[in-house]
Short mmCIF file of C-alpha atoms in Angstrom, two decimals:
data_model
loop_
_atom_site.label_atom_id
_atom_site.label_comp_id
_atom_site.label_asym_id
_atom_site.label_seq_id
_atom_site.Cartn_x
_atom_site.Cartn_y
_atom_site.Cartn_z
CA ALA A 1 -27.49 17.71 17.02
CA GLN A 2 -23.78 18.27 17.09
CA SER A 3 -22.07 20.01 14.19
CA VAL A 4 -18.79 21.52 13.07
CA THR A 5 -18.01 24.58 10.98
CA GLN A 6 -14.80 24.99 9.07
CA LEU A 7 -13.73 28.56 8.47
CA GLY A 8 -12.23 29.07 5.05
CA SER A 9 -12.96 26.80 2.13
CA HIS A 10 -9.50 27.35 0.72
CA VAL A 11 -6.18 28.01 2.44
CA SER A 12 -2.96 28.65 0.55
CA VAL A 13 0.49 28.61 2.18
CA SER A 14 4.07 28.53 1.02
CA GLU A 15 6.19 25.47 1.51
CA GLY A 16 7.77 25.64 4.96
CA ALA A 17 5.13 28.00 6.34
CA LEU A 18 2.74 27.36 9.20
CA VAL A 19 -0.48 25.58 8.35
CA LEU A 20 -3.60 26.61 10.30
CA LEU A 21 -6.99 25.15 9.43
CA ARG A 22 -9.88 26.32 11.55
CA CYS A 23 -12.76 24.31 12.96
CA ASN A 24 -15.44 25.30 15.46
CA TYR A 25 -17.93 22.90 16.95
CA SER A 26 -21.42 23.13 18.34
CA SER A 27 -22.33 20.59 20.97
CA SER A 28 -24.38 20.44 24.13
CA VAL A 29 -22.28 17.58 25.46
CA PRO A 30 -18.51 16.99 25.47
CA PRO A 31 -17.70 16.45 21.81
CA TYR A 32 -15.56 13.83 20.21
CA LEU A 33 -13.71 15.59 17.41
CA PHE A 34 -11.73 14.36 14.44
CA TRP A 35 -9.66 15.65 11.56
CA TYR A 36 -9.54 13.73 8.30
CA VAL A 37 -7.51 14.30 5.14
CA GLN A 38 -8.58 13.45 1.62
CA TYR A 39 -5.99 13.30 -1.14
CA PRO A 40 -7.21 13.58 -4.74
CA ASN A 41 -9.30 10.63 -5.87
CA GLN A 42 -8.92 8.87 -2.54
CA GLY A 43 -10.97 8.14 0.53
CA LEU A 44 -10.73 9.90 3.86
CA GLN A 45 -7.85 9.13 6.19
CA LEU A 46 -7.83 9.92 9.89
CA LEU A 47 -5.24 12.51 10.93
CA LEU A 48 -6.06 12.72 14.63
CA LYS A 49 -8.87 12.65 17.14
CA TYR A 50 -9.84 14.17 20.46
CA THR A 51 -11.97 12.23 22.90
CA THR A 52 -10.98 13.02 26.47
CA GLY A 53 -7.81 13.88 28.35
CA ALA A 54 -5.01 15.96 26.91
CA THR A 55 -6.34 18.85 24.88
CA LEU A 56 -3.34 18.98 22.54
CA VAL A 57 -3.58 16.03 20.22
CA LYS A 58 -0.80 14.91 17.91
CA GLY A 59 -1.54 13.11 14.70
CA ILE A 60 0.15 11.69 11.67
CA ASN A 61 2.35 13.61 9.22
CA GLY A 62 3.32 16.21 11.82
CA PHE A 63 -0.17 17.60 12.35
CA GLU A 64 -1.65 18.48 15.69
CA ALA A 65 -4.83 20.05 16.99
CA GLU A 66 -5.84 21.71 20.23
CA PHE A 67 -9.24 21.36 21.81
CA LYS A 68 -10.32 24.67 23.37
CA LYS A 69 -13.61 24.41 25.17
CA SER A 70 -13.78 28.13 25.92
CA GLU A 71 -13.55 28.90 22.22
CA THR A 72 -15.44 25.80 21.02
CA SER A 73 -12.58 25.26 18.62
CA PHE A 74 -10.44 22.41 17.36
CA HIS A 75 -7.99 24.01 14.94
CA LEU A 76 -5.49 21.93 13.00
CA THR A 77 -1.88 23.06 12.72
CA LYS A 78 1.42 22.00 11.25
CA PRO A 79 4.59 24.02 11.81
CA SER A 80 6.03 23.60 8.33
CA ALA A 81 4.02 22.78 5.23
CA HIS A 82 5.21 20.28 2.66
CA MET A 83 4.07 20.03 -0.93
CA SER A 84 2.64 16.62 -0.10
CA ASP A 85 0.22 18.22 2.39
CA ALA A 86 -1.88 19.62 -0.42
CA ALA A 87 -5.28 17.99 0.03
CA GLU A 88 -8.80 18.49 1.34
CA TYR A 89 -9.13 18.54 5.11
CA PHE A 90 -12.29 17.77 7.02
CA CYS A 91 -13.18 18.41 10.63
CA ALA A 92 -15.79 16.04 12.05
CA VAL A 93 -17.77 15.44 15.22
CA ARG A 94 -19.04 12.06 16.30
CA ASP A 95 -22.75 11.93 17.01
CA ASN A 96 -24.64 8.76 16.15
CA ASP A 97 -22.52 8.94 13.02
CA MET A 98 -19.62 11.09 11.83
CA ARG A 99 -20.75 14.62 10.92
CA PHE A 100 -18.36 16.55 8.71
CA GLY A 101 -17.62 20.18 8.08
CA ALA A 102 -17.63 21.54 4.55
CA GLY A 103 -13.92 20.92 4.12
CA THR A 104 -10.89 23.16 3.55
CA ARG A 105 -8.71 22.78 0.53
CA LEU A 106 -5.06 23.31 1.35
CA THR A 107 -2.76 24.47 -1.42
CA VAL A 108 1.01 24.53 -0.86
CA LYS A 109 3.06 26.83 -3.07
CA PRO A 110 6.71 26.05 -3.82
CA ASP B 1 -5.46 -6.18 3.14
CA THR B 2 -7.87 -3.38 2.38
CA ALA B 3 -9.93 -2.55 5.46
CA VAL B 4 -12.97 -1.10 3.70
CA SER B 5 -13.34 -1.93 0.04
CA GLN B 6 -15.89 -0.70 -2.46
CA THR B 7 -16.70 -1.85 -5.94
CA PRO B 8 -16.78 -0.52 -8.53
CA LYS B 9 -14.43 2.44 -8.27
CA TYR B 10 -16.02 4.13 -11.28
CA LEU B 11 -19.56 3.75 -12.58
CA VAL B 12 -20.98 5.47 -15.64
CA THR B 13 -24.59 4.81 -16.45
CA GLN B 14 -27.60 6.27 -18.18
CA MET B 15 -30.54 7.99 -16.54
CA GLY B 16 -33.26 5.62 -15.50
CA ASN B 17 -30.98 2.66 -14.92
CA ASP B 18 -30.68 0.72 -11.68
CA LYS B 19 -27.24 0.15 -10.19
CA SER B 20 -25.61 -1.22 -7.07
CA ILE B 21 -22.41 -0.39 -5.23
CA LYS B 22 -20.89 -3.01 -2.97
CA CYS B 23 -19.00 -2.48 0.25
CA GLU B 24 -17.15 -4.89 2.48
CA GLN B 25 -15.17 -4.31 5.66
CA ASN B 26 -12.77 -6.76 7.28
CA LEU B 27 -12.27 -4.82 10.51
CA GLY B 28 -14.93 -6.62 12.51
CA HIS B 29 -16.82 -3.36 13.02
CA ASP B 30 -20.45 -3.39 14.00
CA THR B 31 -21.56 -0.22 12.20
CA MET B 32 -21.35 0.69 8.52
CA TYR B 33 -22.29 3.88 6.69
CA TRP B 34 -22.87 5.34 3.28
CA TYR B 35 -21.87 8.94 2.58
CA LYS B 36 -22.43 11.03 -0.52
CA GLN B 37 -19.83 13.60 -1.53
CA ASP B 38 -21.00 16.21 -3.99
CA SER B 39 -18.98 18.22 -6.48
CA LYS B 40 -18.16 20.78 -3.78
CA LYS B 41 -16.68 18.05 -1.60
CA PHE B 42 -19.50 18.26 0.95
CA LEU B 43 -20.00 14.94 2.75
CA LYS B 44 -23.53 13.95 3.66
CA ILE B 45 -24.49 10.90 5.69
CA MET B 46 -27.03 8.77 3.87
CA PHE B 47 -27.41 5.60 5.89
CA SER B 48 -26.02 3.87 8.91
CA TYR B 49 -26.38 0.19 9.77
CA ASN B 50 -25.66 -1.24 13.19
CA ASN B 51 -25.84 -4.98 13.57
CA LYS B 52 -27.94 -5.21 10.41
CA GLU B 53 -30.45 -2.67 11.66
CA LEU B 54 -30.91 0.70 10.00
CA ILE B 55 -30.40 3.39 12.60
CA ILE B 56 -30.14 6.54 10.53
CA ASN B 57 -31.83 7.51 7.30
CA GLU B 58 -31.10 11.08 6.33
CA THR B 59 -34.23 11.69 4.23
CA VAL B 60 -32.61 10.45 1.08
CA PRO B 61 -34.93 9.56 -1.79
CA ASN B 62 -36.44 6.11 -1.49
CA ARG B 63 -34.78 5.27 -4.79
CA PHE B 64 -31.75 4.61 -2.61
CA SER B 65 -31.88 1.43 -0.57
CA PRO B 66 -29.13 0.00 1.60
CA LYS B 67 -28.90 -3.74 1.90
CA SER B 68 -26.81 -5.52 4.49
CA PRO B 69 -26.57 -9.30 4.07
CA ASP B 70 -24.28 -9.54 7.09
CA LYS B 71 -22.28 -7.38 9.46
CA ALA B 72 -19.33 -7.11 7.08
CA HIS B 73 -21.27 -5.92 4.04
CA LEU B 74 -23.42 -2.91 3.26
CA ASN B 75 -24.46 -2.51 -0.36
CA LEU B 76 -26.18 0.49 -1.86
CA HIS B 77 -28.83 -0.03 -4.50
CA ILE B 78 -30.09 2.90 -6.55
CA ASN B 79 -33.22 2.74 -8.71
CA SER B 80 -34.14 5.02 -11.60
CA LEU B 81 -30.90 6.96 -11.58
CA GLU B 82 -31.08 10.73 -12.11
CA LEU B 83 -28.49 13.25 -13.23
CA GLY B 84 -28.38 14.68 -9.70
CA ASP B 85 -27.23 11.35 -8.33
CA SER B 86 -23.84 11.92 -9.88
CA ALA B 87 -21.39 12.10 -6.98
CA VAL B 88 -18.77 10.13 -5.13
CA TYR B 89 -20.22 7.61 -2.72
CA PHE B 90 -18.17 6.48 0.26
CA CYS B 91 -18.68 3.48 2.43
CA ALA B 92 -17.32 3.59 5.97
CA SER B 93 -17.31 1.50 9.11
CA SER B 94 -16.72 1.98 12.80
CA GLN B 95 -16.93 0.09 16.04
CA GLY B 96 -19.68 1.09 18.44
CA GLY B 97 -19.00 4.00 20.76
CA SER B 98 -18.75 7.74 20.29
CA THR B 99 -14.98 7.90 20.61
CA THR B 100 -14.18 5.69 17.68
CA GLU B 101 -13.30 6.96 14.26
CA ALA B 102 -14.80 5.83 11.00
CA PHE B 103 -12.71 4.05 8.39
CA PHE B 104 -13.47 4.91 4.79
CA GLY B 105 -13.35 3.09 1.51
CA GLN B 106 -11.78 4.61 -1.58
CA GLY B 107 -15.09 5.79 -2.96
CA THR B 108 -17.21 5.07 -6.01
CA ARG B 109 -17.50 7.86 -8.56
CA LEU B 110 -20.95 7.60 -10.07
CA THR B 111 -21.65 9.52 -13.26
CA VAL B 112 -25.17 9.55 -14.63
CA VAL B 113 -25.45 10.63 -18.28
#
């Protein structure tokens, strides 16, 4: 079965700093990978997804992620953090259903 | 229009009770899911329904039973509620195919006292 592992349950950055949230996948076939964001007391919202084609994927709110097969990684980045980015972020891989990593809580300090 | 809607948003009930959570999607998707999110935010797939057929059951207790009257609805019925059932339950839907994302409802926070 396919799976993803998120490295770091909590990441803290200053406003304006680079955001890097790490995700590694395990899959015997080309994976379909996703990043979701969950704001407090809300459901999950899709940030971006990788299926095939370009390995650098751009999403909403200035986020992007790069699929690196050699590293089995799909890390999420944003050049400059905003206070409004504070949330829980989930990496996921699509198998028969959506399988999620454990999540990374992003805190943004003023 | 809300794409995936769940009711109720909050549910507080006593141990031993039976409760249901309703879910409806208006996206025309053919697959619906129930996820459980625990206090540590971990998301676990519980059930998946494709064209009214159960295709995944992740060894959840048989006190939990999904019911799908039609393709747009997937309700979750829970018998004999236990303290450990307290969690946030999310309904989601997707269209068939591995490249498609799942769309989530706002969640139902279940508290068993």
